Short mmCIF file of C-alpha atoms and ligand atoms in Angstrom, two decimals:
data_model
loop_
_atom_site.label_atom_id
_atom_site.label_comp_id
_atom_site.label_asym_id
_atom_site.label_seq_id
_atom_site.Cartn_x
_atom_site.Cartn_y
_atom_site.Cartn_z
CA MET A 1 130.99 173.86 135.45
CA ARG A 2 130.56 172.26 131.99
CA PHE A 3 131.71 169.09 130.32
CA LYS A 4 131.97 168.11 126.97
CA GLY A 5 133.11 165.19 125.08
CA ILE A 6 132.45 162.01 122.72
CA VAL A 7 131.67 158.77 123.65
CA ILE A 8 132.27 155.65 121.85
CA ILE A 9 130.14 153.19 121.47
CA GLU A 10 131.51 149.94 120.08
CA PHE A 11 129.33 146.93 118.99
CA ASN A 12 129.87 143.37 118.01
CA ARG A 13 129.01 143.85 114.34
CA GLU A 14 128.29 146.85 111.92
CA LEU A 15 124.92 148.52 112.91
CA PRO A 16 122.42 147.47 110.97
CA LYS A 17 119.77 149.59 108.71
CA GLU A 18 117.15 149.53 110.93
CA VAL A 19 119.09 150.86 113.76
CA ILE A 20 120.58 153.54 111.63
CA GLU A 21 116.53 155.05 110.34
CA ARG A 22 115.75 154.74 114.00
CA LEU A 23 118.73 156.64 115.53
CA ALA A 24 117.35 159.86 115.20
CA GLU A 25 114.51 158.51 117.97
CA ILE A 26 116.67 156.31 120.02
CA ILE A 27 119.42 159.65 120.69
CA GLU A 28 115.84 161.41 121.48
CA GLU A 29 115.06 158.68 124.01
CA LEU A 30 118.43 159.01 125.60
CA ASN A 31 118.05 162.99 126.14
CA ASN A 32 114.26 162.85 127.47
CA LYS A 33 114.52 159.51 129.52
CA VAL A 34 117.73 158.38 130.17
CA LEU A 35 119.93 160.89 130.83
CA VAL A 36 117.81 163.16 132.37
CA LYS A 37 116.58 160.69 134.84
CA GLY A 38 116.63 161.80 138.41
CA VAL A 39 117.97 164.97 137.60
CA ARG A 40 116.12 168.49 139.09
CA ASN A 41 117.78 171.00 137.01
CA VAL A 42 117.84 169.72 133.34
CA GLU A 43 120.09 172.38 132.55
CA GLU A 44 122.70 170.48 134.51
CA ALA A 45 122.06 167.18 132.78
CA SER A 46 123.82 165.48 129.98
CA LYS A 47 122.77 165.97 126.39
CA ILE A 48 123.83 164.47 123.03
CA ILE A 49 124.39 167.08 121.14
CA ASN A 50 125.38 165.28 117.76
CA TYR A 51 125.81 162.06 116.77
CA LYS A 52 127.09 159.40 113.83
CA ALA A 53 127.19 155.71 113.33
CA ILE A 54 130.23 154.42 111.39
CA GLU A 55 130.14 150.92 110.64
CA ASN A 56 130.19 149.12 114.24
CA LYS A 57 130.89 152.26 116.07
CA LEU A 58 128.12 154.83 117.14
CA GLN A 59 129.69 158.14 118.30
CA LEU A 60 128.18 160.78 120.70
CA GLU A 61 129.09 163.79 121.08
CA ILE A 62 127.89 164.76 124.77
CA GLU A 63 127.63 167.70 127.06
CA ALA A 64 126.97 167.64 130.25
CA GLY A 65 126.62 170.15 133.48
CA ARG A 66 126.83 169.07 137.20
CA GLN A 67 124.30 166.11 137.60
CA VAL A 68 124.77 163.82 134.86
CA ARG A 69 128.64 163.82 134.91
CA ILE A 70 129.69 163.02 131.39
CA HIS A 71 131.45 159.50 132.21
CA ASN A 72 128.07 158.44 134.23
CA ALA A 73 125.96 159.64 130.44
CA ALA A 74 128.01 157.19 129.14
CA LEU A 75 127.56 154.30 131.11
CA ARG A 76 123.94 155.33 130.93
CA VAL A 77 123.67 155.31 127.47
CA LYS A 78 125.89 151.75 127.17
CA ASN A 79 123.48 149.91 129.48
CA HIS A 80 120.31 151.67 127.87
CA LEU A 81 121.49 150.49 124.25
CA ALA A 82 122.01 147.15 125.35
CA ARG A 83 119.11 146.57 127.24
CA THR A 84 117.08 147.63 124.36
CA LEU A 85 119.28 147.01 121.32
CA GLY A 86 120.88 144.12 121.89
CA PRO A 87 118.12 141.21 121.97
CA LYS A 88 116.01 142.81 119.66
CA TYR A 89 119.08 142.78 117.16
CA ARG A 90 121.52 140.89 118.49
CA LEU A 91 124.04 143.73 118.91
CA GLY A 92 126.60 143.27 121.73
CA ILE A 93 128.85 146.33 123.38
CA ARG A 94 132.05 145.55 123.18
CA ASN A 95 134.06 148.39 124.88
CA ILE A 96 132.69 151.89 125.12
CA LEU A 97 135.42 155.12 125.30
CA LEU A 98 135.34 158.61 126.36
CA VAL A 99 137.26 160.44 123.85
CA ASN A 100 138.59 164.18 123.19
CA ALA A 101 136.79 165.12 126.79
CA ARG A 102 137.32 168.24 128.57
CA ILE A 103 135.83 170.08 131.58
CA GLU A 104 135.15 173.55 131.73
CA LEU A 105 135.78 175.58 134.90
CA GLU A 106 134.34 179.25 135.48
CA GLY A 107 137.62 181.07 136.53
CA GLU A 108 141.40 180.43 136.11
CA TYR A 109 142.95 177.38 138.22
CA LYS A 110 146.04 175.49 138.80
CA VAL A 111 145.02 171.66 138.19
CA SER A 112 148.27 169.35 138.36
CA LEU A 113 149.14 167.77 134.83
CA LYS A 114 150.45 164.80 137.41
CA LEU A 115 146.55 164.17 138.13
CA PRO A 116 145.23 161.00 136.31
CA PHE A 117 143.47 161.27 133.01
CA VAL A 118 144.34 165.26 133.22
CA LYS A 119 146.13 165.61 129.57
CA ASN A 120 146.63 169.15 129.27
CA LEU A 121 145.22 172.61 130.27
CA GLU A 122 144.05 176.11 128.82
CA PHE A 123 142.79 179.07 130.03
CA LYS A 124 140.53 180.96 127.57
CA ASN A 125 138.03 183.90 128.32
CA GLY A 126 137.61 183.59 131.71
CA LEU A 127 137.30 179.91 131.87
CA THR A 128 139.81 176.93 132.31
CA ILE A 129 139.39 174.05 130.16
CA VAL A 130 140.65 170.43 131.58
CA TYR A 131 141.66 168.15 128.42
CA LEU A 132 141.34 164.77 129.58
CA ASP A 133 143.20 161.72 127.97
CA THR A 134 140.94 159.00 126.57
CA ILE A 135 139.06 157.47 129.52
CA SER A 136 138.23 153.72 128.88
CA GLU A 137 134.72 151.58 130.38
CA SER A 138 136.89 150.02 132.88
CA GLU A 139 138.58 153.59 134.26
CA LEU A 140 134.81 155.14 134.11
CA LYS A 141 133.81 152.90 136.68
CA LYS A 142 136.58 153.86 138.82
CA PRO A 143 136.29 156.28 141.47
CA TYR A 144 139.27 158.52 140.16
CA ILE A 145 137.13 160.54 137.80
CA ASP A 146 134.07 161.10 140.53
CA ARG A 147 137.12 162.20 142.90
CA LEU A 148 138.99 164.98 140.09
CA LEU A 149 135.28 165.84 139.27
CA LYS A 150 134.90 166.49 143.10
CA LEU A 151 138.38 168.30 143.18
CA LEU A 152 137.66 170.31 140.19
CA ARG A 153 133.92 171.30 141.29
CA GLU A 154 135.45 172.41 144.65
CA LYS A 155 138.20 175.08 143.19
CA GLU A 156 135.30 176.64 141.60
CA VAL A 157 133.33 177.03 144.74
CA ARG A 158 136.33 177.83 146.67
CA ALA A 159 137.18 180.56 144.49
CA LYS A 160 134.20 181.79 144.18
CA TRP A 161 132.92 182.53 147.36
CA GLY A 162 136.86 181.16 149.23
CA GLY A 163 137.51 185.06 148.11
CA LYS A 164 135.30 186.62 150.73
CA ALA A 165 135.69 187.37 154.09
CA GLU A 166 135.25 184.31 156.50
CA HIS A 167 132.22 183.24 157.24
CA TRP A 168 130.68 184.48 160.58
CA GLU A 169 127.25 185.06 162.18
CA LEU A 170 126.82 185.64 165.18
CA ILE A 171 123.92 183.63 166.75
CA LYS A 172 123.99 184.51 171.06
CA GLU A 173 126.10 186.82 173.02
CA SER A 174 126.17 187.48 177.11
CA LYS A 175 124.97 190.89 178.47
CA ILE A 176 127.80 193.39 178.25
CA LYS A 177 129.33 192.75 182.00
CA LEU A 178 132.64 194.60 182.40
CA THR A 179 132.08 198.25 181.90
CA PRO A 180 134.01 199.69 182.33
CA PRO A 181 136.70 196.60 182.30
CA PRO A 182 138.16 195.82 186.08
CA TYR A 183 141.19 194.43 184.12
CA THR A 184 142.71 195.35 181.48
CA GLU A 185 146.22 193.88 182.10
CA ASP A 186 147.65 190.90 179.62
CA PRO A 187 147.66 187.78 181.61
CA ASN A 188 150.10 185.88 179.42
CA LYS A 189 152.55 188.64 180.28
CA VAL A 190 151.97 188.53 183.83
CA LEU A 191 152.04 184.79 183.61
CA GLU A 192 155.16 184.93 182.38
CA GLU A 193 157.04 187.59 184.27
CA ILE A 194 155.81 186.07 187.74
CA GLY A 195 157.12 182.58 186.20
CA PHE A 196 153.86 181.01 186.44
CA ILE A 197 154.90 179.65 182.92
CA LYS A 198 158.39 179.59 181.28
CA ARG A 199 159.44 179.67 177.39
CA PHE A 200 160.13 176.21 176.06
CA ALA A 201 160.72 176.66 172.62
CA ILE A 202 159.07 178.69 169.67
CA GLY A 203 154.77 177.99 170.77
CA GLN A 204 155.77 175.68 173.46
CA TRP A 205 155.88 176.79 177.32
CA PHE A 206 156.38 174.48 180.69
CA TYR A 207 153.35 175.48 182.85
CA THR A 208 154.58 174.95 186.33
CA PRO A 209 152.53 173.37 189.36
CA ALA A 210 150.72 176.88 189.77
CA PHE A 211 149.75 177.66 186.06
CA THR A 212 148.68 174.03 186.19
CA TYR A 213 146.54 175.17 189.02
CA PHE A 214 144.28 177.20 186.56
CA ILE A 215 144.19 174.93 183.74
CA ASN A 216 142.89 171.86 185.63
CA MET A 217 140.15 174.43 187.41
CA ALA A 218 138.74 175.50 183.84
CA LYS A 219 139.08 171.63 183.28
CA HIS A 220 137.26 170.79 186.63
CA PHE A 221 134.27 172.82 186.02
CA LEU A 222 133.68 171.61 182.26
CA LEU A 223 133.80 168.23 182.99
CA GLU A 224 131.99 168.41 186.78
CA GLU A 225 129.30 170.42 185.63
CA VAL A 226 128.75 170.17 181.88
CA VAL A 227 130.33 166.86 180.11
CA LYS A 228 130.31 164.24 182.99
CA PRO A 229 126.53 165.23 184.14
CA LEU A 230 125.51 164.57 180.36
CA GLY A 231 126.81 161.28 180.40
CA PHE A 232 130.63 161.39 178.63
CA VAL A 233 133.09 159.19 179.50
CA GLU A 234 136.72 159.47 179.69
CA ALA A 235 138.71 157.61 177.36
CA ILE A 236 142.31 158.22 176.12
CA PHE A 237 142.89 159.17 172.37
CA PRO A 238 146.34 158.27 170.69
CA LYS A 239 148.28 161.69 169.79
CA MET A 240 150.25 160.02 167.25
CA TYR A 241 148.01 159.57 163.73
CA PRO A 242 149.09 157.65 160.73
CA LEU A 243 148.71 159.36 157.75
CA GLU A 244 145.90 157.03 156.32
CA VAL A 245 144.00 159.10 159.02
CA GLY A 246 144.55 162.05 157.93
CA LEU A 247 143.47 161.34 154.54
CA LYS A 248 139.90 160.17 155.80
CA THR A 249 139.18 162.83 157.93
CA GLY A 250 140.15 165.23 155.47
CA HIS A 251 143.01 167.33 157.58
CA LEU A 252 145.67 166.48 155.37
CA LYS A 253 143.41 167.85 152.41
CA GLY A 254 142.46 170.92 154.37
CA THR A 255 145.32 172.08 156.58
CA ILE A 256 148.22 170.28 155.61
CA ASN A 257 149.95 173.67 156.00
CA ALA A 258 149.43 173.48 159.73
CA MET A 259 150.02 170.26 160.72
CA VAL A 260 153.13 168.75 162.27
CA PHE A 261 154.46 165.48 161.61
CA ALA A 262 156.81 162.37 162.82
CA SER A 263 159.00 160.19 161.07
CA LEU A 264 160.35 156.55 162.49
CA PRO A 265 164.56 155.95 162.82
CA ILE A 266 165.80 154.25 159.50
CA SER A 267 166.75 150.94 161.59
CA TYR A 268 166.81 150.20 165.67
CA ASP A 269 170.37 149.07 165.11
CA ILE A 270 172.38 152.08 167.12
CA SER A 271 175.52 150.96 164.74
CA VAL A 272 173.83 152.35 161.96
CA TYR A 273 174.19 155.86 163.49
CA GLU A 274 177.79 155.62 164.43
CA GLU A 275 178.80 158.79 162.19
CA LEU A 276 176.09 160.79 163.78
CA ILE A 277 176.56 159.93 166.84
CA ASP A 278 180.52 160.72 166.41
CA TYR A 279 179.75 164.17 165.17
CA MET A 280 177.31 165.26 167.90
CA TYR A 281 180.07 164.09 170.45
CA VAL A 282 183.07 166.41 168.75
CA THR A 283 180.82 169.18 167.81
CA ASP A 284 178.05 169.42 170.57
CA SER A 285 175.02 170.23 167.71
CA ILE A 286 173.09 168.08 165.88
CA PRO A 287 171.87 169.66 162.54
CA PRO A 288 168.61 168.40 161.28
CA GLU A 289 170.03 167.79 157.38
CA GLU A 290 172.24 165.56 159.50
CA LEU A 291 169.59 163.82 160.89
CA GLN A 292 167.23 163.35 157.97
CA LYS A 293 169.05 161.22 156.60
CA TYR A 294 168.70 158.76 159.60
CA VAL A 295 164.65 159.48 159.91
CA LYS A 296 162.10 157.73 157.65
CA PRO A 297 160.04 159.74 155.23
CA PRO A 298 157.09 161.02 158.07
CA SER A 299 154.48 158.46 158.28
CA TYR A 300 152.68 160.26 161.28
CA PHE A 301 150.99 163.69 162.12
CA LEU A 302 150.77 164.67 165.53
CA CYS A 303 147.61 164.78 167.29
CA PHE A 304 145.71 167.97 165.35
CA ALA A 305 141.55 168.22 165.93
CA GLN A 306 141.92 165.52 168.57
CA CYS A 307 138.89 163.49 167.43
CA GLU A 308 140.63 161.65 165.12
CA PRO A 309 140.81 158.48 167.01
CA PHE A 310 136.81 157.84 167.94
CA TYR A 311 136.52 158.15 163.99
CA GLN A 312 139.36 155.56 163.24
CA PHE A 313 137.96 153.26 166.61
CA PHE A 314 134.76 152.58 165.20
CA SER A 315 135.37 151.94 161.28
CA ARG A 316 134.08 149.63 160.05
CA GLU A 317 132.08 148.56 162.94
CA VAL A 318 128.20 148.15 162.70
CA LEU A 319 126.05 149.42 166.03
CA GLU A 320 122.52 149.02 166.52
CA ASP A 321 120.48 151.13 168.48
CA LYS A 322 121.15 149.69 172.15
CA ASN A 323 124.60 150.93 171.38
CA LEU A 324 123.65 154.33 170.73
CA PRO A 325 124.59 157.39 171.21
CA ILE A 326 128.42 157.13 172.07
CA LYS A 327 130.03 159.61 174.15
CA MET A 328 133.35 160.55 174.85
CA TYR A 329 135.97 162.65 175.98
CA ASP A 330 139.47 162.77 175.58
CA HIS A 331 142.00 165.06 177.89
CA SER A 332 145.01 163.09 177.53
CA GLY A 333 147.37 165.17 176.17
CA PRO A 334 148.27 167.94 173.57
CA SER A 335 147.11 169.34 170.37
CA PHE A 336 149.92 170.46 167.56
CA ARG A 337 149.03 173.25 165.34
CA TRP A 338 152.08 174.78 163.06
CA GLU A 339 151.36 178.73 163.12
CA ALA A 340 153.38 180.98 160.89
CA GLY A 341 152.53 183.85 162.47
CA GLY A 342 150.91 185.42 165.48
CA LEU A 343 152.44 183.28 168.32
CA HIS A 344 151.37 185.00 171.41
CA GLY A 345 151.72 183.88 175.24
CA VAL A 346 149.72 180.25 175.94
CA GLU A 347 147.01 182.26 173.65
CA ARG A 348 148.43 180.95 170.61
CA VAL A 349 150.75 178.18 170.47
CA ILE A 350 152.12 175.48 168.85
CA GLU A 351 151.52 173.05 171.49
CA PHE A 352 148.17 173.08 173.35
CA HIS A 353 145.64 171.41 175.56
CA ARG A 354 142.44 170.89 174.95
CA VAL A 355 138.99 169.06 176.15
CA GLU A 356 137.80 166.97 173.27
CA ILE A 357 134.01 165.94 173.39
CA VAL A 358 132.85 163.50 170.78
CA TRP A 359 129.73 161.60 170.45
CA LEU A 360 127.96 158.83 167.93
CA GLY A 361 124.70 157.95 167.26
CA LYS A 362 121.42 159.01 165.21
CA PRO A 363 120.61 162.54 163.75
CA GLN A 364 118.36 163.50 166.30
CA GLN A 365 120.49 161.78 169.20
CA VAL A 366 123.68 163.99 168.18
CA ILE A 367 121.26 167.26 167.54
CA GLU A 368 120.07 166.72 171.09
CA ILE A 369 123.48 165.86 172.72
CA ARG A 370 124.74 169.19 171.06
CA ASN A 371 121.92 171.11 172.39
CA LYS A 372 122.34 169.84 175.86
CA LEU A 373 125.84 170.96 175.12
CA LEU A 374 125.12 174.04 174.32
CA GLU A 375 123.36 174.81 177.08
CA GLY A 376 125.64 173.69 179.56
CA TYR A 377 128.24 175.82 177.68
CA GLU A 378 125.75 179.05 178.71
CA TYR A 379 126.55 177.82 181.86
CA LEU A 380 129.61 177.52 182.36
CA MET A 381 130.24 180.81 180.28
CA ASP A 382 127.69 182.77 182.66
CA LYS A 383 127.35 181.95 185.60
CA VAL A 384 130.30 179.98 186.23
CA PHE A 385 132.97 181.76 184.70
CA ASP A 386 130.66 184.84 184.08
CA LEU A 387 132.33 185.94 180.90
CA GLU A 388 131.85 188.53 178.28
CA TRP A 389 130.84 185.63 175.66
CA ARG A 390 129.49 185.44 171.91
CA TRP A 391 128.44 182.29 169.90
CA ALA A 392 129.35 182.50 165.87
CA TRP A 393 127.86 180.03 162.81
CA VAL A 394 131.28 179.84 161.11
CA THR A 395 129.93 177.25 158.20
CA PRO A 396 130.30 178.74 154.88
CA TRP A 397 126.85 177.58 153.60
CA TYR A 398 127.97 177.48 150.31
CA TYR A 399 129.98 174.00 151.59
CA GLU A 400 127.01 172.61 153.40
CA GLN A 401 125.28 170.63 151.09
CA ALA A 402 127.48 169.96 147.63
CA GLY A 403 125.56 170.60 144.77
CA ILE A 404 122.71 172.60 145.85
CA VAL A 405 124.19 176.36 146.27
CA GLU A 406 120.97 178.52 147.84
CA LYS A 407 121.61 181.91 147.58
CA GLU A 408 123.00 183.71 150.26
CA GLU A 409 119.62 185.92 150.79
CA GLU A 410 117.48 183.11 150.66
CA ARG A 411 118.38 181.64 153.53
CA LYS A 412 117.90 181.05 156.91
CA LEU A 413 120.36 179.69 159.33
CA ASP A 414 119.21 176.54 160.75
CA ILE A 415 121.68 175.55 163.46
CA ASN A 416 120.25 171.83 164.03
CA ARG A 417 122.44 170.88 160.77
CA PRO A 418 125.88 169.93 159.90
CA GLY A 419 127.97 173.17 160.59
CA THR A 420 130.15 174.83 163.52
CA ILE A 421 129.69 177.15 165.88
CA ASP A 422 132.90 178.91 167.23
CA PHE A 423 132.92 180.37 171.15
CA GLU A 424 134.56 183.46 171.49
CA ALA A 425 135.57 185.38 174.85
CA TRP A 426 136.33 188.72 175.15
CA LEU A 427 140.14 190.27 176.31
CA PRO A 428 139.81 193.69 177.25
CA TYR A 429 143.43 193.54 177.47
CA ARG A 430 143.30 193.85 173.40
CA GLY A 431 141.10 196.56 173.30
CA PRO A 432 137.25 197.76 172.94
CA ARG A 433 134.91 194.80 172.32
CA GLU A 434 133.40 196.86 169.24
CA GLU A 435 136.18 195.21 167.63
CA ARG A 436 136.56 191.79 166.07
CA LYS A 437 139.92 191.22 166.43
CA ASN A 438 140.02 191.65 170.52
CA TRP A 439 137.63 188.67 170.96
CA LEU A 440 139.45 185.19 171.06
CA GLU A 441 138.36 181.47 170.02
CA ILE A 442 137.95 179.62 173.09
CA GLY A 443 135.98 176.60 171.60
CA ASN A 444 133.45 175.11 169.31
CA ILE A 445 131.00 172.82 168.49
CA SER A 446 130.64 170.96 165.20
CA ILE A 447 127.80 168.35 164.00
CA HIS A 448 129.85 167.16 161.16
CA GLY A 449 126.57 165.17 159.79
CA THR A 450 128.05 162.11 157.70
CA LYS A 451 131.35 163.54 157.32
CA PHE A 452 133.22 161.05 159.06
CA THR A 453 130.91 158.12 159.22
CA GLU A 454 130.90 158.13 155.68
CA PRO A 455 134.90 157.98 155.05
CA PHE A 456 135.31 155.77 157.97
CA LYS A 457 132.54 153.31 157.37
CA ILE A 458 130.87 153.57 160.68
CA LYS A 459 127.73 151.64 159.95
CA HIS A 460 124.18 151.07 161.78
CA ASN A 461 122.89 147.37 161.68
CA LYS A 462 119.32 148.51 159.39
CA GLY A 463 121.17 151.24 157.44
CA GLU A 464 120.14 154.22 159.24
CA THR A 465 122.06 156.93 158.72
CA LEU A 466 124.79 158.13 161.93
CA TRP A 467 126.19 160.85 162.53
CA THR A 468 129.34 162.44 164.60
CA ALA A 469 129.76 165.28 166.48
CA CYS A 470 132.50 167.13 168.58
CA SER A 471 133.41 169.49 170.60
CA GLY A 472 136.73 171.59 171.16
CA PHE A 473 137.41 173.42 174.73
CA GLY A 474 140.93 175.27 174.31
CA THR A 475 141.87 174.83 178.04
CA GLU A 476 144.96 177.52 178.42
CA ARG A 477 142.12 179.98 176.19
CA TRP A 478 139.47 179.57 178.98
CA VAL A 479 141.94 180.05 181.84
CA ILE A 480 143.29 183.43 179.83
CA SER A 481 139.91 185.00 179.46
CA PHE A 482 138.79 184.21 182.66
CA LEU A 483 142.06 186.11 183.75
CA ALA A 484 141.82 188.81 181.19
CA GLN A 485 138.17 189.71 182.69
CA HIS A 486 138.53 189.05 186.18
CA GLY A 487 142.58 189.75 186.97
CA PHE A 488 144.56 187.11 189.07
CA ASP A 489 142.63 188.65 192.30
CA PRO A 490 139.90 186.13 193.48
CA GLU A 491 138.43 189.14 195.64
CA ASN A 492 137.19 190.25 192.01
CA TRP A 493 136.20 186.60 190.56
CA PRO A 494 132.84 184.89 190.51
CA GLU A 495 131.54 182.61 193.17
CA LYS A 496 132.37 178.97 192.07
CA PRO A 497 136.19 179.73 191.22
CA ARG A 498 136.59 181.68 194.54
CA LYS A 499 135.40 178.44 196.19
CA TYR A 500 137.75 176.47 194.31
CA LEU A 501 140.39 177.88 195.75
CA GLU A 502 139.11 177.75 199.09
CA GLU A 503 138.57 174.34 198.31
CA HIS A 504 141.86 172.94 196.64
CA PRO A 505 145.51 174.56 198.08
CA PHE A 506 147.28 176.60 195.82
CA PRO A 507 150.63 174.96 194.95
CA GLU A 508 154.20 176.94 196.24
CA PRO A 509 155.02 178.95 192.83
CA VAL A 510 158.76 177.89 191.49
CA ARG A 511 161.09 180.32 193.01
CA GLY A 512 165.09 180.58 192.38
CA VAL A 513 167.65 183.42 192.85
CA THR A 514 167.35 183.87 189.25
CA TYR A 515 163.36 183.14 189.27
CA PRO A 516 161.09 184.84 187.93
CA LYS A 517 163.66 186.94 185.94
CA THR A 518 162.74 190.01 186.87
CA ALA A 519 163.04 191.89 190.27
CA LYS A 520 159.48 193.37 189.18
CA GLY A 521 158.75 189.67 188.55
CA ARG A 522 159.52 188.35 191.73
CA GLU A 523 157.97 191.41 193.41
CA LEU A 524 154.65 190.77 191.27
CA LEU A 525 154.91 187.24 192.36
CA GLU A 526 154.52 187.78 195.93
CA LYS A 527 151.74 190.03 195.47
CA ILE A 528 149.62 187.61 193.34
CA ILE A 529 150.75 184.39 195.51
CA GLY A 530 149.26 186.60 198.60
CA PHE A 531 146.19 186.10 197.06
CA TYR A 532 145.97 182.38 196.99
CA LYS A 533 147.72 181.69 199.92
CA LYS A 534 145.32 183.75 202.26
N1 LIG B 1 138.40 168.63 166.46
C1 LIG B 1 137.80 170.12 166.45
C2 LIG B 1 138.68 171.14 165.89
O1 LIG B 1 139.80 170.36 165.45
C3 LIG B 1 137.16 170.03 168.24
O2 LIG B 1 138.09 170.76 169.08
O3 LIG B 1 138.41 171.72 165.78
ZN1 ZN B 2 136.89 167.35 167.16
#
C-alpha cells in the first residue's frame, strides 16, 4: 500500500525570499527528521519528493508508506513549519489541503464509491488506485481517513492471505482411545428417531425432557467441575442486541452474513394492523412481504457470540486493581447463527445453546485464567467424558499484529497472546479420524487482547491495559460428541456420566400413538430407555 498526493500549505503572506532560498534545507530537515520520526522501516515513512513555492503557497508532493500516512504527514509538516518559520518570519499558516491524493493497493479490489473521500477507482498493472477528493485540514484530523486506510489495508491483507486455507495449527491432542470405534451410529439420527428431539423449523429443534437431560449433564460437569471452582459466577445476559453493539464488537463487519436480525412493530396501536389482521382471518396466511410493511427496519441482532453484553456492560466503566479480574458465565438462552447449508441434526443448527464464559482483567490475569480453564477443559475431555479430542490454534497470524507482518517461517507459536484455540472432537460416524472433516468443533477459548476494551472504552483507573477473553462451550455439540464416541448404552460410558445417571433420575420420554414416528423408532426408544430406567 502506497500513498501519493500534494500537500498545499497556504501562508498568510507571500513566502519571504530567505525562506525560498532555504527551502531545500527545510525540505531535507522535514524528510530526515520530521517525517521519519518513530518509524521503524524508513521505506514505510513519508517523503517529500518534489516541492514548489508559489506566492503564499508551498506545494509539497509527498509519497508515503504505511507507517506515516500521508494525512499524518501533512499535519506533521504543518506543525513543524508553524513552529520553525512562524515566529522567525512572522509567517502564519492559514490553511492546508491535501489534493490529488491517491492510494495504491496491490491487487484488484472493489471499493465503494459511496465512501467518504473516495472519488474514483482505477485498475492498472495489478494495482488498484483509489483517488481521493481534496481533503481539508479539519477533515485530515477526523478519523474517517484513518478508518478508510485501515479498511483498504485489511482488504489487501485479506486478499493476500485469505485465499489460503483457513489457519489451523494443532497444539494438543488426546491419545487414540477408540480403536476400533465401539459406536459408529449418527446420534443425531438416533435422537430424532426415538423422539428425544423433534424438528421445529429449519435449523431449530424442540428438545424433549430426555434430550434436555443430556444437555444438563454436559453443563453440569462443565459448571461444577471447571467453571465454578475457578471462581466464575453466573449472570444473565440479554439475548437481543442493539446494532451499535455489533458495530463495536466488529461482528457486523465480519459476520453479517450469518446474523439474524430483529425488527420492532411500527406501532403499538392495534388498529394500524387492521388490514393485515383481516387478511389473516380470511386467508389463514401471513405473507412475509405483507408483514414487512408493519415492522420497522431491523434495529437488533439476536445473540450471536453471547459475550457481547459483557463488554457493553463495562463500556465506559473505570476499574481498579481490587475489582479485577472479573469472571462471569451465562447460559440463559440460545445463540443464533444462520447457516446457508450443511445443517445437520443438533450438530449444526441455526438456534443453539452454549455456556459462554467471559473474563476481564490485566493481561497476566487474563492469560492465567485462560490457562487454568484449559487445564479444566482437558480434565473434562479426558477424565469426565473420555473423548478423543484435539486443540488447534486458529488465529491467522497475519491478522494478529496490524502493521507488523512476520514471515511465516520466522514465527514461533506463542499461545499466551491474543488468539483463539478451537476444541474438536472426533465423530466416528462420519469416518476415519485422519480426515479433518470427521471432527467437530465443540468449543473455543479466546484471548481478545484489547479488541473489545478499546472500542467499548473499558478503563483501568491508573491507565493500565485491560484485556478480555471468552470461551464458548457448545452444549449440543459436547452431547453429540459424547454419544457419537460412546453410544447410548451407559454400560459403555465413562464413570462420571454413569454415576450422574444413577444420581439423577432420567425423565419419561414422550410417547404417543403417532410418536415417535416410525415403528422402528418406537422399538429403539424402548430399548434405549431401558438402559436409563434400570
Ligand atoms: N463468543 C465466542 C464465539 O462466538 C465464544 O463462544 O466464538
Ligand atoms: Zn465470546
